[in-house]
PDB file of C-alpha atoms in Angstrom:
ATOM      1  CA  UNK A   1     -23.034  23.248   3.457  1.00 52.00           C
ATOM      2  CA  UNK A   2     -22.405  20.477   5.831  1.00 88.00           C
ATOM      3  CA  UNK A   3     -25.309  17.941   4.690  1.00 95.00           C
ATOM      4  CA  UNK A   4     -26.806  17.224   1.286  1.00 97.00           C
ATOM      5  CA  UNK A   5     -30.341  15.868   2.139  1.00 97.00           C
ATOM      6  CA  UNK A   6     -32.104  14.283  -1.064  1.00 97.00           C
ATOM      7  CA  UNK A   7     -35.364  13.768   0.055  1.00 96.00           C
ATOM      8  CA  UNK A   8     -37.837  11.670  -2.333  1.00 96.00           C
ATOM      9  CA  UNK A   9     -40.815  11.918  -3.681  1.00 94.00           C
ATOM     10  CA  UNK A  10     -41.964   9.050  -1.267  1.00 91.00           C
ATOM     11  CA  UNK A  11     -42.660  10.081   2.163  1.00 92.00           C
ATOM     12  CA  UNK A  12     -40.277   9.765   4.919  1.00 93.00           C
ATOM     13  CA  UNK A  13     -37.504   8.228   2.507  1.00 96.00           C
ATOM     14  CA  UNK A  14     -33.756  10.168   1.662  1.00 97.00           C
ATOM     15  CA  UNK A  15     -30.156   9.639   1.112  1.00 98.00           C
ATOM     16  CA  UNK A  16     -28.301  12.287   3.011  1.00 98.00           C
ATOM     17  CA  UNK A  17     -24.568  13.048   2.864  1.00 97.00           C
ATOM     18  CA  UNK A  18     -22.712  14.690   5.992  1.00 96.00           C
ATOM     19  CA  UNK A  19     -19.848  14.899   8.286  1.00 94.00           C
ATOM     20  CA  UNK A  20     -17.815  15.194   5.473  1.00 91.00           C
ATOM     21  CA  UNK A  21     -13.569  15.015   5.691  1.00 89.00           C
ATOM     22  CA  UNK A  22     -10.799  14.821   3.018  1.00 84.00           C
ATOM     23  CA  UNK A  23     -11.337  11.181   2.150  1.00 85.00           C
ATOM     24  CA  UNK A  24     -14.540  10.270   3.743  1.00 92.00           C
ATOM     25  CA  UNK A  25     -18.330  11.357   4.193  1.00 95.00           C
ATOM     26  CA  UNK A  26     -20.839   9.654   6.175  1.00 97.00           C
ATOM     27  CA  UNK A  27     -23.946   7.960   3.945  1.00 97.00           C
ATOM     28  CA  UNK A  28     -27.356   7.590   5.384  1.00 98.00           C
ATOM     29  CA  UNK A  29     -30.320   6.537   4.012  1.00 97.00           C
ATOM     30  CA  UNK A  30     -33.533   6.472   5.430  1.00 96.00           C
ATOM     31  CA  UNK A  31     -37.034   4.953   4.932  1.00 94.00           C
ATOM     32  CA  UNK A  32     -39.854   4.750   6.855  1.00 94.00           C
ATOM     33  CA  UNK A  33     -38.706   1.078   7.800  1.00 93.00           C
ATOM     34  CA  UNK A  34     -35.641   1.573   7.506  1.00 93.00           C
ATOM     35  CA  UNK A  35     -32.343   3.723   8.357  1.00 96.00           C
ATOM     36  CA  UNK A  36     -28.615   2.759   7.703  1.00 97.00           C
ATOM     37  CA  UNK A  37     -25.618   4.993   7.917  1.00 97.00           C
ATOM     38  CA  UNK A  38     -21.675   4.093   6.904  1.00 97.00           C
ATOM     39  CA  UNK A  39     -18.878   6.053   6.378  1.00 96.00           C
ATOM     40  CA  UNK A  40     -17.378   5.418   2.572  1.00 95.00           C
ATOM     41  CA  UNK A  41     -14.213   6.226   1.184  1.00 91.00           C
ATOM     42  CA  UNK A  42     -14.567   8.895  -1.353  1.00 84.00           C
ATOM     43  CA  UNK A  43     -11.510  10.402  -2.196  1.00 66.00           C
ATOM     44  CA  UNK A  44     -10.392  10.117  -5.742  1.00 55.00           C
ATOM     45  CA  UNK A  45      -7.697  11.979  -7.838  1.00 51.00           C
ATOM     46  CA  UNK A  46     -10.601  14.464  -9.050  1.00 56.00           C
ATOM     47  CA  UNK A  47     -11.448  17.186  -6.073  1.00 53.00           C
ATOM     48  CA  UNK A  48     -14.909  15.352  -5.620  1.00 51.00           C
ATOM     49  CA  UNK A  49     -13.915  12.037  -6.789  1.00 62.00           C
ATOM     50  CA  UNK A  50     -16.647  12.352  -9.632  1.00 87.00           C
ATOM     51  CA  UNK A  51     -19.039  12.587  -7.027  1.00 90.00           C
ATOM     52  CA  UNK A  52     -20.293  16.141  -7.819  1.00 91.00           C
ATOM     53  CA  UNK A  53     -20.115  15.404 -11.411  1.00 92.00           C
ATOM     54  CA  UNK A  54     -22.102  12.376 -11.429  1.00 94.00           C
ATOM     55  CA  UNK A  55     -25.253  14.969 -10.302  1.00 95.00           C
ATOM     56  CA  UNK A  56     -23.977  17.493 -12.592  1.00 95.00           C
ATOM     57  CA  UNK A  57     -24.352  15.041 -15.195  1.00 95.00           C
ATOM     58  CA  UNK A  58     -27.663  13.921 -14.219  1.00 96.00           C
ATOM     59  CA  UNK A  59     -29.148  17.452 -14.295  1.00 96.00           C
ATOM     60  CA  UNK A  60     -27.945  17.788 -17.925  1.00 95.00           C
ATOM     61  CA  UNK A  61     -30.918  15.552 -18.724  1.00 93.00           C
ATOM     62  CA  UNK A  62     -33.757  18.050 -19.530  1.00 91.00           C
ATOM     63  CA  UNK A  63     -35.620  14.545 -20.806  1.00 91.00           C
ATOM     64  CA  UNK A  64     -35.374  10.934 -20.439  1.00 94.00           C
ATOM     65  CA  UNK A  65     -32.490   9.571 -21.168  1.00 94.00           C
ATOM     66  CA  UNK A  66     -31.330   5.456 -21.699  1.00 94.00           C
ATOM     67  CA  UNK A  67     -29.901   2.819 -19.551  1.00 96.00           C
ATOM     68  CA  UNK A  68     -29.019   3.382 -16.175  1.00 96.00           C
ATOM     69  CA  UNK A  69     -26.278   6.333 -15.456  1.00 96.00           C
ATOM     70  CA  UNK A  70     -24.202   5.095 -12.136  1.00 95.00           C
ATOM     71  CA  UNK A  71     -21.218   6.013  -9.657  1.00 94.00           C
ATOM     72  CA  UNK A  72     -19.401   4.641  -6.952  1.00 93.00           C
ATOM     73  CA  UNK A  73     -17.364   5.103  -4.683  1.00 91.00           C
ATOM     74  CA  UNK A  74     -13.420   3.972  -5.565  1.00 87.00           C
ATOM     75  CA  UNK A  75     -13.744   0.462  -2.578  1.00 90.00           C
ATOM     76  CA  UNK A  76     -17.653  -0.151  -3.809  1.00 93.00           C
ATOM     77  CA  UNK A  77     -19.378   0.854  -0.179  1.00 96.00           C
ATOM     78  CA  UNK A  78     -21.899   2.943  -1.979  1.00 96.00           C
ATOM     79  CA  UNK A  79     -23.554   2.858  -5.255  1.00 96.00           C
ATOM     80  CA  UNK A  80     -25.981   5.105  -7.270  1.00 96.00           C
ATOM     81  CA  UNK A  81     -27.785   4.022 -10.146  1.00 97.00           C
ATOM     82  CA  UNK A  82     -30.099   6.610 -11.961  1.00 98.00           C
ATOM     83  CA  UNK A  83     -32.969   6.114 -14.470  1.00 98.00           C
ATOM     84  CA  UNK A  84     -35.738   7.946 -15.533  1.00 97.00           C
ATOM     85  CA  UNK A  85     -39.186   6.965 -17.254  1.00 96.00           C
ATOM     86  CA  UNK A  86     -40.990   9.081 -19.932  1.00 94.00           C
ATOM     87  CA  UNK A  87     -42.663  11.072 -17.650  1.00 94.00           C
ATOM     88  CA  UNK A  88     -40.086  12.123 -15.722  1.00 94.00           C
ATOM     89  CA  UNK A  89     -39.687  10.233 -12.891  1.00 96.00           C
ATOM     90  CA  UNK A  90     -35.924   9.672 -12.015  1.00 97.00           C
ATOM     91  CA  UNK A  91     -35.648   6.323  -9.625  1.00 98.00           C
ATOM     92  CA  UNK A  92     -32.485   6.253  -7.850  1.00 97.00           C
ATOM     93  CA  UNK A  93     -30.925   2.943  -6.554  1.00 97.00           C
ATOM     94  CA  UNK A  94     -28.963   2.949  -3.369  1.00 97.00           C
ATOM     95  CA  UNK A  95     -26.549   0.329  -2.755  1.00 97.00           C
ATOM     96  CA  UNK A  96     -24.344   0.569   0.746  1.00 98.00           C
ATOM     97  CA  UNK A  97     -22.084  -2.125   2.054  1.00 97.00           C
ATOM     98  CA  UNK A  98     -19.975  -2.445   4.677  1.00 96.00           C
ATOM     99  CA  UNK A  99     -17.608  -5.473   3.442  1.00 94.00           C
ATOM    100  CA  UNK A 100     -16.013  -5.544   6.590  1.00 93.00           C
ATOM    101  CA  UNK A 101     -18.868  -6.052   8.716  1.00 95.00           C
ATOM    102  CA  UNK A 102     -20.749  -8.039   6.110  1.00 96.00           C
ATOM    103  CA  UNK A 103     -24.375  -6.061   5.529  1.00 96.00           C
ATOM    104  CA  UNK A 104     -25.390  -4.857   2.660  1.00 97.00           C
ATOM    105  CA  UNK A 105     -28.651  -2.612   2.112  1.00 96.00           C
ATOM    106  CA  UNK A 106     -30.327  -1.622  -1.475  1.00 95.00           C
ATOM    107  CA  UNK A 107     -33.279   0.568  -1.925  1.00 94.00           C
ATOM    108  CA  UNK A 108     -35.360   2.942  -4.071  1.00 95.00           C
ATOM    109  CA  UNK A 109     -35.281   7.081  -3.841  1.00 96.00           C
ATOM    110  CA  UNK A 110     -38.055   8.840  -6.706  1.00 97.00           C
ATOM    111  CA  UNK A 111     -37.208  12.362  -8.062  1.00 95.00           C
ATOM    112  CA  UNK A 112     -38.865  14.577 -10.652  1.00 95.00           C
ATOM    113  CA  UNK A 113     -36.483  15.475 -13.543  1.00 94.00           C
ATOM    114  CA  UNK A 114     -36.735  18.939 -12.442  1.00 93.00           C
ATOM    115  CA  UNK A 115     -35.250  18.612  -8.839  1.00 94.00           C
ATOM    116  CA  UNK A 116     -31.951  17.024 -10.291  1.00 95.00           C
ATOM    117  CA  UNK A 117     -30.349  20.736 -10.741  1.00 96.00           C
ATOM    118  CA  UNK A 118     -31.125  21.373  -7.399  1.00 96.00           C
ATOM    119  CA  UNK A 119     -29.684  18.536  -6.045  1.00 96.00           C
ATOM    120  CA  UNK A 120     -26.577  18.972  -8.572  1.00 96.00           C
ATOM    121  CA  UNK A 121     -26.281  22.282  -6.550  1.00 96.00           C
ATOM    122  CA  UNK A 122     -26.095  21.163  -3.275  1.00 96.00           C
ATOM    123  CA  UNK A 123     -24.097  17.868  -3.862  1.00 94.00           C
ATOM    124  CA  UNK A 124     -21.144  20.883  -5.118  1.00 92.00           C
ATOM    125  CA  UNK A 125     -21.841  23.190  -2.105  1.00 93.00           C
ATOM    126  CA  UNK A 126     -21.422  19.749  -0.015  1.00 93.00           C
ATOM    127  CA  UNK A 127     -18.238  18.872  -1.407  1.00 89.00           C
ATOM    128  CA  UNK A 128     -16.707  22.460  -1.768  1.00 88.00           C
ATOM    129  CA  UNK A 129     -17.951  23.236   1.996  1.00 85.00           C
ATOM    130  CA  UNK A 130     -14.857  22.846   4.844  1.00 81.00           C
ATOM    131  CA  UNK A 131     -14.294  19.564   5.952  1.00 81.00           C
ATOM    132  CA  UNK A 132     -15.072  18.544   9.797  1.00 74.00           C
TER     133      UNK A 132
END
């Protein structure tokens, strides 16, 4: 798989991961008003760099669960932040930087609990797929 598109629950907003190489993968996220891309440093000693565990992790959650559950990436250019309300609703903050150019973006992504194994799916297809 050579993209992992997380599309939310609000229209014409998503966090897609592609282009992926040893150490990097490019980050985009997109909202109706909005679209920013960067390529972020991923590599870590683990083959995924806790990346496909994070979403492994998340789908473990069959209910809501407390506090925020985050990862980032090993230099801080992208950050996830998960929660999830008592219905179900699993809000995912975005944080990208790019420190050398000085821009920073945050925003929101919505998921229902259930789509988390899914997406837990593709994020290991993603990262066990050939690099470019």
């Amino acid at each position: 798989m050579s993209i992992f598109l997380m599309k939310s629950s609000s229209p014409g907003c998503s966090l897609q991961f592609s282009n992926r190489s040893p150490d990097y993968v490019d980050v985009t996220i997109e909202t109706p008003n909005l679209r920013a891309m960067k390529r972020v440093f991923i590599y870590d000693n683990t083959s995924s760099g806790g990346f496909v565990e994070y979403f492994q992790m998340l789908a473990g959650h069959s209910s809501r669960w407390e506090g925020e559950k985050t990862w980032e990436t090993l230099e801080g250019e992208l950050h996830l932040g998960a929660t999830c309300d008592a219905w179900g609703h699993v809000r995912l903050e975005i944080a990208l930087r790019d420190y050398q150019l000085d821009w920073s973006v945050r925003c929101s992504l919505l998921f229902d609990l259930g789509m988390l194994s899914e997406h837990a799916s593709d994020a290991a297809s993603f990262m066990a797929s050939s690099p470019n």
